[in-house]
Every structure is written in C-alpha cells, then in structure tokens.
Amino acid sequence: MRPAPSREVRRKLISVAAVSAALLAGTTTTVAAQPSTATVTDRVPVTPAAQTAAQAVAAPAERLIVGYKSGAAEATSNSAASADAETKGREAGEDLDFARRLGTGAALVDLGDSLGTKDVADVIARYRSDPQVAYAVPDRLNTPQADPNDTEYTKQWDLYEAKAGMNVPGAWSTSTGSGVTVAVIDTGYVAHTDVAANIVAGYDFISDTAVSVDGDGRDGNPADPGDHYAANECGSGIPASDSSWHGTHVAGTIAAVTNNNKGIAGIAHGAKISPLRVLGKCGGYDSDIIDAITWASGGTVSGVPANANVAKVINMSLGGSGACTSATQSAITAAVNRGTTVVVAAGNDNDNAANYSPASCNNVVTVAATGRSGSRASYSNYGSIVDISAPGGDMSTATANGIYSTLNSGTKTPSSESYAYYQGTSMATPHIVGLVALMRSANPSLTPAQIETAIKNNARALPGTCSGGCGAGLADATKTVQAVASGGGSTGGTTFSNITALSIPDNGAAVESSIVVSGRTGNAPSALQVGVDITHTYRGDLVLDLVAPDGSTYRLKSSSTSDSADNVDTTYTVDASSETANGTWKLRVQDVAASDTGKLNSWKLTL
C-alpha cells in the first residue's frame, strides 16, 4: 500500500506511482460586445447520406425498417406507406414493396432478394433524405452470440455482468474498434503476448532522466522499464513501492487480443494502441504530458518526429491535485479541435473531482468508477464535472471484484508476463476509451462532442448508489454503439454560431448574445448541443443560461467558489425537445463575483 504523496510532491509531480498501489488497495491517493444578432451557419462535418448508409449496411439486406415522423400520412396509413415505397423504388430503379406495419408503427419495406450492398445504401439514403422520415435502417439478421474463447474471460465481470457490467459483448456484432488508434498516455508498455498484436509505434516523452529510469531522455522507445522506488525517494514518509506496469494494465482493458484462446478480451480488440510514456519514477511532469497530448492528436512537437499513428481517442488514467491549468487546457482544447476525444480519470480521493487535474479540464470526458454492485466505488472522486461512470472495481470485499487485465510479474524490472486485478478510476477510464473506439469505428464521422453526448444519452441509471454526482450514469456499450451506427443519437446537424465577442462585466449585470435559428422544422432536439468559448480568469464566478425563443431558460453552469480554473471552453447538452427550433436563442452570461474579468468569444448551437 502507498499513502498519498505530500502536497509539495504533488505540486511538482503528477503522481501515478502513488496511484498504482491505490489501484490495488483503494488508498486515498491521486490518479487518476453588445448583444449581437449576427448569425453564421455552417455544417458540422457529416458523412454524405449514401456513404453513411453504406457504413450501416455490412451485407446486402432484403428488408428495410422505416420510421415516419408523427404527422406524416405514411406513419399511420398503409396505403400511403405503400405508395411511398413504390415512388422511392422508381427513383432508385428498384422494386420496393410495403410488407407490413411493425408494433412500433414503423413500416417494413421489402427490397427483394437481388439488391447488393450499394443498392441498399442508395435506397436508405433516399429514405433518410425525406423530411417526413425519422429513420431508415436495414432489417438485420441476428444470431446467437457466443462468448469469446479467451481463457480468463469469466473474470471480466465488468464487460458482461447484467447488473453492473458495461454491456460490451452485444456491441461486438456491430464494431470491434477496427481502424481506430488509441493513445495510452501512461507509464509506457511492457511486452505482453495478449496485447502485442495490437500495439503500434508510440514514443517516450520523459525528458528528465531522474524520472525516466531508462538512462536516457526522449526517444522512440516507450517500453516501460518499471517505476519502482525506494522509501522516502518520492517524498518524506512515502514507503518503497514495486513497479506498477500501469500502462500495460490499461492497454489490456482497451485492446487485448480477443478469441485467441488466451488471457482476456479487450473492449475494442480491433483497435490499435499507441503507448506514450510520460510517467516514470515518482510520476511525470505536466510539460511531458502536454507534449504527449499534442503529438498523439496529430500536433507538432519540436524535436519529435511526426506521428504516423494519430489517435482518435486519448486515455489519461493519471492526475494530480489542483484545478486544470491553462497550459494543460490549451493542449486538450487543441487535441479536441483536431478531432481527438480525450478521456480522463476522475481521481481516487473520494473527493470532488473539480479539485483535480486533468479531471477538471474542459472538453474532456471525466470518468468515475463503480464497483461490482453498481454503486460508486468508495475511493472514486465525484461531482458535477463527472460525465459518466464505468466499472473500476472495488476490492474491499473480494479481490475478484477488481478489474482483471494484463500485467508483468516483475517487482522492479520486467520479468514474465502476467495478469492481475487492479481497482481505480484508472481502470474505469479505459472502459470508456474502449467504447469511444467502438463508436469511432462504427461511425467515423462522429465529433468528440457528439461522442460525449451519445455516451451520456445512452447510459443507464446506476444499479447502486452514488453520493456527490456520478455523471449521466453507467455507460452502456451495446446501446451506445447501436445508436451511433444506425444514425441515431443526433450524430450530425446544422451549426448556428455567433462569433461576435462580448465583454462580461466584472461582478455586474448579465449580458446576452443572440443566435437566430431558421430553416428547421419542428422542435429542437432532446440533446441540443450548446458550445461555449469564454475567456475568464476565474470561471467559478460565471453563471450561464440558455434562453429559448419563448423565453424559457436552461441553466448550463452555476457559480462555484471552489472552481478557480481559467476559461469555459466546452459543449453543454440540453433537453430542448419542448421548444420550437426556429427563433432567436440567447446565451445569458453573468459574472457574480469581483476581481476577475472575462469575454465571451463565441458560442454555437447544433441542431
């Protein structure tokens, strides 16, 4: 067991060394202008309809399930649905027939038995381009799903158990994560045959040789030499500790090779892992982590070769005390703007995650941990900045209630490969990273904001209890992947923006910025995305409200005396389904405390 490092040490280092034993023992340590009506309309990058439809059709289909919007004649009239099928068939040069009405009210359309995959995709695209159609998906053939043959799979309750597992196996018939690279920013990787086939080139970003242990600075070898240390070496009173092989445990959960008659199954076993080493003896520096985030997402780092394996998702199962700094936030924001989703651990201090970094950064998916009972793990951080929960294990009752993954038996330097149970938000985070990889593989056009929204919208309530705030609930892999693969979950849309800067008076009256939405039909979505970019030197002073065209208000952010971080650069999700989409929407911003100033740079609505 390792006690938490002193505050002095934690100010200097981001300590995963202390965290690693906490994963095992659950100790309290750290891981883990004037109001304007200017309107700019642009498109969120979406895959063309026919291409999206093609991605949803893995093989020729014989039937199509079509859901019509409420009010459309085809939604209730079989003759109207039949006529619509005939019309779309003529347009596509195919013979389509209305077969029957499903219990949900959807229409089953017979495509015949001679259409190929491209033909089916064309028909689906025609239906989806019809404003009266809510959805159009293939009538897929389902088959019994066998468990993977990995010999230790039965120990992975976190993947399959009905009560508190993440419902992963059902997602594998849709996606295994192929085509997606995941960057694991951690201790590096120690060779393990159950992960090796899914490892691609990474990098060692540790510049301080006292931390690196391997005798040199930065280089292209991210191998983990071990992060063991002697008593008092990482701070007065901190006892000696063996090597953790932390990055290898994380990598196994994400992408261990599956159906290889060996070891465990990886959540996104078709994905690739790029190990980036930033943590060594006693932890790692912010500067190295910032460069790793930049490089992983396709940015340029001086002295480091260009990245040939740009990641679509980053795993950061690390952290330290204190709010997110502007330096770290800048790197994360740039990574997200390049299209990379950043997933981080909430931390293991049974405390408000707002007090830790990178958990408190904007534009990240912050993950809390649950145990096998489905309740928040006793060690897990919590709070309003937590986005989602995932299995992280709780070994206080039994070792087998931890998260089982790949490891090494060496106490100091690498020895033989092994497997072990760990616990922590460090273990919960790769569950969500694996899910993101599944989602990006199923629907490559998804943006980081759309990914976060879909994970939240498709989560289920915690089967246990949570005090303090555990986000949207327990992530559900099958439901989420199916939603984004079938085109559901609002994965695209039109973005309306106001890019006129607006000063925010210090401790003054509220100011408003307007966006006029036009050309939409019906109501706003249940997952309306509100993107906000505010520069401010103490964001806890700010109160943000979205004002609908009819004057209804939706609280986006409340003030907080404990949130001392800079800036608000994030996307909020609002259930605005009761509001008419067209009209003038406003963002109301008020600074309710003195001494800090700010500016609304821009904001946007995606619907």
XYZ file of C-alpha atoms in Angstrom:
607
model
C 0.000 0.000 0.000
C 1.160 3.523 -0.761
C -0.023 6.588 1.146
C -0.739 9.763 -0.783
C 2.317 11.903 -1.597
C 2.693 15.167 0.262
C 1.120 18.272 -1.293
C 4.602 19.547 -2.038
C 5.373 16.470 -4.084
C 2.009 16.558 -5.812
C 2.511 20.189 -6.805
C 5.715 19.183 -8.522
C 4.786 15.805 -9.968
C 1.711 14.144 -11.351
C 1.986 11.036 -9.274
C 0.957 7.734 -10.729
C 3.467 5.914 -8.616
C 1.372 6.579 -5.544
C -1.715 5.871 -7.573
C -0.677 2.475 -8.733
C -0.870 0.895 -5.306
C -4.096 2.760 -4.675
C -5.497 0.864 -7.614
C -4.655 -2.269 -5.709
C -5.550 -1.192 -2.230
C -8.001 1.709 -2.594
C -5.959 4.147 -0.522
C -6.724 7.840 -0.743
C -4.259 8.878 -3.426
C -4.413 10.749 -6.717
C -4.773 9.155 -10.191
C -6.407 9.375 -11.942
C -19.625 43.351 -27.456
C -23.072 44.498 -27.401
C -25.633 41.768 -27.634
C -25.425 40.674 -31.239
C -27.805 39.041 -33.651
C -25.066 38.129 -36.092
C -25.642 34.622 -37.353
C -23.203 32.323 -39.039
C -24.438 28.990 -40.308
C -22.068 26.199 -41.124
C -22.214 22.452 -41.384
C -20.897 20.025 -38.838
C -18.779 17.664 -40.958
C -21.012 14.696 -41.693
C -20.626 11.759 -43.985
C -22.740 12.075 -47.162
C -26.042 10.224 -46.798
C -25.246 7.413 -49.191
C -21.847 6.859 -47.583
C -23.352 6.854 -44.102
C -25.975 4.400 -45.253
C -23.306 2.200 -46.736
C -21.460 2.137 -43.419
C -24.656 0.859 -41.792
C -25.015 -1.984 -44.308
C -22.311 -4.600 -43.903
C -24.037 -7.023 -46.298
C -26.968 -6.982 -48.771
C -30.324 -6.679 -46.983
C -33.756 -7.900 -48.030
C -35.894 -5.599 -45.881
C -35.814 -2.078 -44.534
C -37.418 -0.704 -41.356
C -38.711 2.824 -41.929
C -39.961 5.080 -39.156
C -42.015 8.090 -40.241
C -42.321 11.294 -38.237
C -45.507 11.990 -36.332
C -47.987 13.761 -38.591
C -46.790 12.112 -41.798
C -49.555 10.226 -43.622
C -47.218 7.265 -44.028
C -46.919 6.973 -40.234
C -50.478 5.606 -39.957
C -51.703 4.802 -43.459
C -50.537 1.538 -45.004
C -51.631 2.696 -48.449
C -49.573 5.894 -48.089
C -46.537 3.899 -46.919
C -47.006 1.525 -49.853
C -47.215 4.416 -52.314
C -44.083 5.957 -50.797
C -42.192 2.690 -51.224
C -43.229 2.450 -54.858
C -42.194 6.067 -55.509
C -38.781 5.677 -53.910
C -38.331 2.387 -55.741
C -38.932 4.067 -59.097
C -36.470 6.828 -58.180
C -33.822 4.264 -57.294
C -34.621 1.979 -60.195
C -35.671 -0.791 -57.822
C -38.880 -2.680 -56.999
C -39.860 -1.874 -53.410
C -42.964 -3.160 -51.622
C -44.614 -2.247 -48.322
C -44.651 -5.524 -46.387
C -46.376 -4.754 -43.069
C -46.640 -2.424 -40.093
C -44.482 -3.195 -37.041
C -45.741 -2.925 -33.476
C -43.846 0.337 -33.069
C -45.693 1.845 -36.042
C -42.660 1.602 -38.345
C -43.084 0.302 -41.883
C -41.343 -2.859 -43.061
C -40.308 -2.409 -46.704
C -39.398 -5.420 -48.855
C -36.325 -4.770 -51.015
C -36.413 -8.063 -52.873
C -33.532 -10.500 -52.949
C -31.357 -9.077 -55.731
C -30.095 -5.798 -54.278
C -26.437 -5.528 -53.464
C -24.934 -3.528 -50.622
C -24.529 -0.378 -52.775
C -28.144 -0.619 -53.969
C -29.446 -0.963 -50.420
C -27.365 2.014 -49.328
C -28.865 4.100 -52.152
C -32.413 3.228 -51.092
C -31.635 4.025 -47.446
C -30.152 7.372 -48.499
C -33.352 8.243 -50.382
C -35.495 7.490 -47.345
C -33.214 9.381 -44.984
C -33.257 12.476 -47.215
C -37.074 12.593 -46.936
C -38.020 15.180 -44.249
C -41.016 13.003 -43.260
C -38.765 10.061 -42.367
C -37.407 9.773 -38.822
C -35.128 6.822 -39.570
C -34.467 4.074 -42.107
C -32.337 1.066 -41.154
C -31.725 -2.427 -42.553
C -33.737 -5.296 -41.075
C -30.635 -7.034 -39.793
C -30.337 -10.739 -39.186
C -29.380 -11.522 -35.596
C -27.625 -14.670 -34.480
C -26.781 -16.164 -31.089
C -23.593 -14.607 -29.727
C -21.024 -16.906 -28.235
C -18.665 -15.748 -25.526
C -15.081 -15.150 -26.659
C -12.779 -18.112 -26.072
C -10.236 -16.152 -24.020
C -9.370 -18.370 -21.062
C -9.740 -15.656 -18.383
C -12.859 -14.034 -19.830
C -15.049 -15.277 -16.968
C -13.096 -12.978 -14.647
C -14.148 -9.924 -16.654
C -17.480 -9.228 -14.924
C -17.005 -5.587 -15.864
C -17.696 -6.418 -19.511
C -20.677 -8.760 -19.348
C -22.455 -8.967 -15.969
C -26.048 -7.732 -16.258
C -26.104 -5.776 -13.018
C -23.014 -3.593 -13.145
C -21.096 -4.607 -16.274
C -20.816 -2.215 -19.213
C -22.816 -4.448 -21.616
C -19.889 -4.800 -24.014
C -20.416 -8.172 -25.793
C -23.593 -7.025 -27.565
C -21.635 -4.219 -29.227
C -19.121 -6.565 -30.858
C -21.522 -7.674 -33.603
C -21.544 -4.029 -34.746
C -17.988 -2.903 -34.038
C -14.698 -4.149 -32.636
C -12.842 -0.830 -32.975
C -11.023 -1.648 -36.212
C -9.389 1.310 -37.924
C -9.048 3.306 -34.700
C -5.797 4.135 -32.900
C -5.894 4.785 -29.158
C -3.107 6.700 -27.399
C -2.449 5.484 -23.863
C -0.570 8.291 -22.103
C 0.861 6.461 -19.113
C 3.911 4.502 -17.924
C 4.588 3.010 -21.334
C 4.171 -0.641 -22.261
C 5.897 -3.806 -21.143
C 5.771 -6.629 -23.704
C 2.759 -8.947 -23.327
C 1.680 -11.533 -25.903
C -2.023 -10.926 -25.181
C -1.719 -7.300 -26.363
C 1.330 -7.285 -28.668
C -0.561 -7.772 -31.946
C -2.483 -4.556 -31.286
C 0.497 -2.367 -30.354
C 1.736 0.248 -32.850
C 4.595 2.729 -32.547
C 4.458 5.215 -29.692
C 7.019 7.461 -28.001
C 8.853 8.047 -24.743
C 8.191 11.682 -23.762
C 10.012 11.662 -20.400
C 12.749 14.276 -20.654
C 14.120 14.101 -17.085
C 16.457 11.152 -16.641
C 15.751 11.033 -12.890
C 12.143 10.189 -13.779
C 12.737 8.091 -16.885
C 14.787 5.349 -15.171
C 15.837 4.025 -18.593
C 19.022 6.113 -18.615
C 18.100 8.499 -21.391
C 15.656 11.231 -22.315
C 13.051 11.335 -25.050
C 13.206 8.693 -27.763
C 11.043 6.438 -29.887
C 11.029 3.570 -27.397
C 8.037 3.683 -24.991
C 8.987 0.452 -23.242
C 8.222 0.507 -19.515
C 11.408 -0.260 -17.526
C 9.482 -0.127 -14.229
C 8.502 2.712 -11.918
C 9.602 1.255 -8.565
C 11.143 3.491 -5.924
C 12.734 3.277 -2.501
C 11.367 4.570 0.785
C 11.357 8.393 1.002
C 12.582 8.669 -2.595
C 9.341 10.299 -3.730
C 8.806 12.361 -0.592
C 9.341 12.156 3.115
C 7.355 9.343 4.694
C 6.422 7.654 1.443
C 7.356 3.967 1.656
C 9.043 1.907 -1.015
C 6.920 0.523 -3.842
C 7.260 -2.077 -6.569
C 6.749 -1.297 -10.249
C 3.121 -0.916 -11.274
C 3.132 -1.730 -15.034
C 0.128 0.595 -15.015
C 0.075 1.439 -18.737
C 0.068 -2.238 -19.675
C -2.944 -2.937 -17.443
C -4.804 -0.038 -19.080
C -3.848 -1.192 -22.589
C -5.164 -4.695 -21.956
C -8.598 -3.469 -20.911
C -8.860 -1.420 -24.086
C -7.476 -3.725 -26.743
C -6.224 -7.119 -25.568
C -6.317 -9.583 -28.440
C -9.611 -11.499 -28.320
C -10.684 -15.009 -29.342
C -7.074 -16.178 -29.212
C -7.651 -18.908 -26.587
C -5.543 -16.889 -24.163
C -5.991 -14.460 -21.314
C -8.568 -11.702 -21.502
C -10.801 -9.966 -24.055
C -10.235 -6.310 -24.976
C -13.235 -3.987 -25.209
C -12.086 -2.632 -28.600
C -9.958 -5.600 -29.628
C -9.896 -4.467 -33.277
C -8.272 -1.160 -32.338
C -4.568 -0.366 -32.031
C -2.725 1.000 -29.002
C -0.007 3.654 -29.296
C 1.788 3.746 -25.911
C 3.127 7.149 -24.928
C 5.407 7.144 -21.894
C 5.094 10.189 -19.605
C 5.137 8.602 -16.129
C 8.198 7.097 -14.503
C 9.713 7.088 -11.035
C 7.514 9.214 -8.725
C 5.257 10.345 -11.584
C 5.664 12.726 -14.500
C 5.738 16.414 -15.395
C 2.907 18.443 -16.934
C 5.258 19.550 -19.723
C 5.827 15.977 -20.910
C 2.122 15.155 -20.690
C 1.204 18.279 -22.677
C 3.609 17.297 -25.463
C 2.221 13.761 -25.480
C -1.363 15.055 -25.839
C -0.274 17.308 -28.685
C 1.672 14.623 -30.542
C -0.945 11.899 -30.030
C -3.625 14.046 -31.680
C -1.516 14.949 -34.696
C 0.097 18.153 -33.473
C 3.756 19.080 -33.881
C 6.287 18.786 -31.055
C 9.759 20.216 -31.558
C 12.439 17.542 -31.762
C 9.920 14.701 -32.093
C 9.252 13.016 -35.467
C 5.765 13.354 -36.966
C 3.240 10.886 -35.593
C 2.331 8.169 -38.097
C -0.353 6.761 -35.767
C -2.568 9.732 -34.921
C -5.062 8.773 -32.238
C -8.806 9.326 -32.382
C -9.056 8.883 -28.619
C -6.623 9.505 -25.756
C -6.612 7.644 -22.438
C -5.232 9.557 -19.437
C -5.534 7.433 -16.307
C -3.475 9.920 -14.331
C -3.836 13.128 -12.392
C -2.794 15.415 -9.598
C -4.324 17.821 -7.114
C -5.337 21.321 -8.185
C -7.558 22.695 -10.916
C -6.742 22.366 -14.603
C -4.073 24.836 -15.667
C -4.240 26.999 -18.786
C -1.233 25.117 -20.161
C -2.872 21.713 -19.926
C -6.229 23.071 -21.081
C -4.606 24.571 -24.175
C -3.187 21.184 -25.201
C -6.510 19.409 -24.607
C -8.531 22.009 -26.496
C -6.181 21.768 -29.467
C -6.402 17.971 -29.442
C -10.212 18.042 -29.395
C -10.237 20.620 -32.180
C -8.178 18.171 -34.221
C -10.947 15.601 -33.692
C -9.466 13.538 -30.863
C -11.607 12.588 -27.867
C -9.803 12.950 -24.525
C -10.938 10.669 -21.691
C -9.586 11.175 -18.165
C -9.853 9.626 -14.711
C -11.871 11.477 -12.049
C -9.339 10.513 -9.355
C -9.215 8.199 -6.325
C -9.537 10.555 -3.349
C -13.270 10.231 -2.530
C -13.392 13.976 -3.160
C -14.860 16.489 -5.605
C -13.167 15.902 -8.961
C -13.199 19.671 -9.557
C -10.174 19.792 -7.252
C -8.032 17.642 -9.554
C -6.467 17.809 -12.991
C -6.972 16.815 -15.766
C -10.381 15.753 -14.400
C -11.402 19.413 -14.055
C -10.355 20.409 -17.575
C -12.934 21.407 -20.194
C -13.568 19.319 -23.302
C -12.659 16.038 -21.623
C -14.822 13.051 -20.714
C -14.303 12.649 -16.961
C -14.912 9.130 -15.657
C -15.901 7.998 -12.157
C -15.580 4.383 -11.011
C -18.246 1.908 -9.922
C -17.857 -1.428 -8.157
C -19.386 -4.804 -8.898
C -22.600 -3.834 -7.051
C -23.079 -0.855 -9.350
C -22.518 1.764 -6.666
C -19.856 4.466 -6.785
C -16.609 2.895 -5.629
C -15.660 4.129 -2.169
C -12.417 5.714 -3.423
C -13.825 7.347 -6.578
C -13.985 11.091 -6.941
C -17.374 12.581 -7.791
C -19.087 15.878 -8.589
C -20.789 17.914 -11.259
C -17.809 17.741 -13.610
C -18.030 13.932 -13.790
C -19.519 12.993 -17.156
C -20.015 9.238 -16.923
C -19.326 6.209 -14.730
C -17.763 2.890 -15.689
C -16.578 -0.236 -13.866
C -13.407 0.491 -11.922
C -13.658 -2.300 -9.381
C -13.837 -2.356 -5.594
C -11.621 -4.963 -3.955
C -12.564 -4.133 -0.367
C -14.909 -7.159 -0.337
C -13.054 -9.539 -2.653
C -10.047 -9.435 -4.970
C -12.198 -10.814 -7.800
C -14.300 -7.653 -7.647
C -11.424 -5.705 -9.200
C -10.663 -5.217 -12.889
C -8.630 -8.076 -14.379
C -6.103 -7.210 -17.083
C -2.608 -7.693 -18.459
C 0.464 -7.072 -16.291
C 4.022 -8.216 -15.571
C 5.303 -10.236 -12.614
C 8.496 -8.214 -12.140
C 8.687 -6.354 -8.855
C 11.244 -3.855 -10.145
C 12.297 -4.629 -13.726
C 10.307 -6.602 -16.328
C 10.028 -10.342 -15.777
C 7.389 -12.754 -17.093
C 4.019 -11.543 -18.368
C 1.050 -11.972 -16.048
C -2.477 -10.823 -15.245
C -3.817 -9.120 -12.133
C -6.790 -7.399 -10.549
C -6.486 -3.622 -10.052
C -9.047 -1.064 -8.920
C -9.372 2.683 -9.517
C -10.732 5.354 -11.786
C -7.603 4.491 -13.790
C -9.352 1.214 -14.548
C -12.743 2.829 -15.290
C -11.256 5.254 -17.823
C -10.075 2.629 -20.365
C -13.603 1.171 -20.368
C -14.895 4.461 -21.790
C -11.891 4.772 -24.105
C -12.658 1.306 -25.483
C -16.268 2.371 -26.017
C -15.151 5.512 -27.879
C -13.006 3.344 -30.169
C -16.024 1.128 -30.899
C -18.089 4.220 -31.695
C -15.491 5.818 -33.985
C -15.093 2.551 -35.864
C -18.875 2.222 -36.306
C -19.302 5.859 -37.347
C -16.042 7.624 -38.327
C -17.777 10.985 -38.830
C -18.506 11.435 -35.122
C -17.008 14.512 -33.445
C -15.748 14.469 -29.847
C -18.816 16.456 -28.745
C -21.170 14.008 -30.476
C -19.351 11.089 -28.896
C -19.707 12.520 -25.396
C -23.390 13.286 -25.987
C -24.131 9.797 -27.293
C -22.388 8.117 -24.342
C -24.413 10.198 -21.898
C -27.735 9.846 -23.727
C -27.437 6.066 -23.866
C -26.196 5.466 -20.316
C -28.389 3.632 -17.830
C -29.097 4.563 -14.250
C -26.575 3.242 -11.750
C -27.867 -0.043 -10.352
C -26.439 1.023 -6.995
C -25.981 4.317 -5.211
C -23.879 7.418 -5.763
C -23.376 10.360 -3.466
C -21.935 13.561 -4.867
C -22.568 13.076 -8.578
C -21.601 10.272 -10.950
C -22.453 11.861 -14.277
C -25.106 10.548 -16.645
C -24.992 7.045 -15.154
C -23.328 3.752 -16.047
C -22.132 3.604 -19.649
C -23.884 1.025 -21.861
C -21.655 -0.071 -24.735
C -24.235 -2.013 -26.761
C -26.923 0.669 -26.630
C -24.447 3.443 -27.439
C -22.740 1.710 -30.359
C -26.051 0.664 -31.900
C -27.358 4.214 -31.605
C -24.458 5.818 -33.461
C -24.089 3.002 -36.003
C -27.742 3.250 -37.094
C -27.532 7.005 -37.479
C -29.412 7.650 -34.246
C -28.418 9.888 -31.375
C -28.217 13.056 -33.493
C -24.740 12.472 -34.854
C -24.893 15.370 -37.278
C -26.823 18.551 -37.939
C -26.580 22.240 -38.700
C -24.497 24.513 -36.514
C -25.608 28.117 -35.937
C -22.906 30.348 -34.439
C -22.325 33.832 -33.078
C -18.657 34.781 -33.334
C -19.015 38.413 -32.185
C -17.004 38.865 -28.977
C -18.844 40.209 -25.940
C -17.252 41.616 -22.774
C -18.515 40.228 -19.461
C -18.730 42.947 -16.742
C -16.919 42.054 -13.539
C -19.489 41.381 -10.801
C -22.104 43.097 -12.975
C -25.343 42.657 -14.818
C -25.947 39.749 -17.142
C -25.167 40.157 -20.833
C -26.772 38.288 -23.712
C -25.609 37.129 -27.130
C -28.153 36.008 -29.727
C -28.351 33.400 -32.449
C -31.207 33.271 -34.955
C -32.138 29.744 -35.978
C -34.116 29.363 -39.193
C -34.904 26.723 -41.780
C -35.547 23.976 -39.214
C -38.793 22.031 -38.797
C -40.493 21.071 -35.551
C -38.904 21.256 -32.156
C -35.305 21.411 -31.026
C -33.654 18.061 -30.192
C -33.590 16.366 -26.820
C -29.795 16.578 -26.990
C -29.310 20.145 -28.178
C -25.573 20.910 -28.188
C -24.550 24.335 -26.869
C -20.884 25.108 -27.467
C -19.405 27.929 -25.381
C -15.980 29.601 -25.644
C -15.329 32.067 -22.805
C -12.016 33.528 -21.645
C -12.129 34.256 -17.911
C -9.573 34.270 -15.103
C -11.872 32.559 -12.541
C -14.654 30.601 -14.199
C -16.312 29.830 -10.875
C -17.654 33.428 -10.946
C -19.765 32.703 -14.014
C -23.428 31.744 -14.368
C -24.550 30.623 -17.831
C -28.133 30.219 -19.069
C -29.557 29.265 -22.442
C -32.690 31.280 -23.256
C -35.124 29.687 -25.719
C -37.154 31.705 -28.265
C -40.191 31.665 -25.943
C -38.153 32.985 -23.006
C -37.702 29.662 -21.182
C -34.303 29.376 -19.521
C -31.996 26.387 -19.132
C -29.162 26.563 -16.611
C -25.894 25.500 -18.209
C -23.499 26.418 -15.421
C -23.842 27.688 -11.865
C -21.256 29.697 -9.955
C -18.825 27.911 -7.661
C -16.390 29.345 -5.136
C -14.192 26.246 -5.447
C -13.762 26.332 -9.234
C -10.737 28.610 -9.689
C -9.693 27.379 -13.136
C -9.492 29.642 -16.164
C -11.942 29.768 -19.058
C -15.070 27.926 -20.157
C -14.495 26.061 -23.411
C -16.949 23.208 -23.535
C -20.178 21.843 -25.010
C -23.309 21.510 -22.897
C -26.199 19.185 -23.727
C -29.756 20.459 -23.171
C -33.092 18.668 -23.486
C -34.880 21.334 -25.548
C -37.407 18.999 -27.138
C -40.311 21.125 -25.843
C -39.006 24.227 -27.635
C -39.626 25.304 -31.234
C -36.337 25.094 -33.091
C -36.710 28.259 -35.176
C -36.383 31.646 -33.497
C -33.929 33.741 -31.523
C -31.930 31.840 -28.928
C -29.764 33.662 -26.405
C -26.802 32.836 -24.227
C -27.032 34.793 -20.966
C -23.761 35.238 -19.061
C -23.282 36.873 -15.677
C -20.202 37.374 -13.502
C -21.434 37.269 -9.893
C -18.173 37.974 -8.019
C -15.490 40.653 -8.071
C -11.827 40.776 -9.116
C -11.814 38.629 -12.270
C -12.766 39.590 -15.804
C -13.653 37.778 -18.978
C -15.042 37.765 -22.511
C -17.485 35.610 -24.448
C -15.517 34.813 -27.597
C -18.176 32.790 -29.395
C -20.957 30.264 -28.919
C -22.930 27.904 -31.117
C -25.998 25.683 -31.317
C -26.004 22.364 -33.172
C -29.455 21.024 -34.053
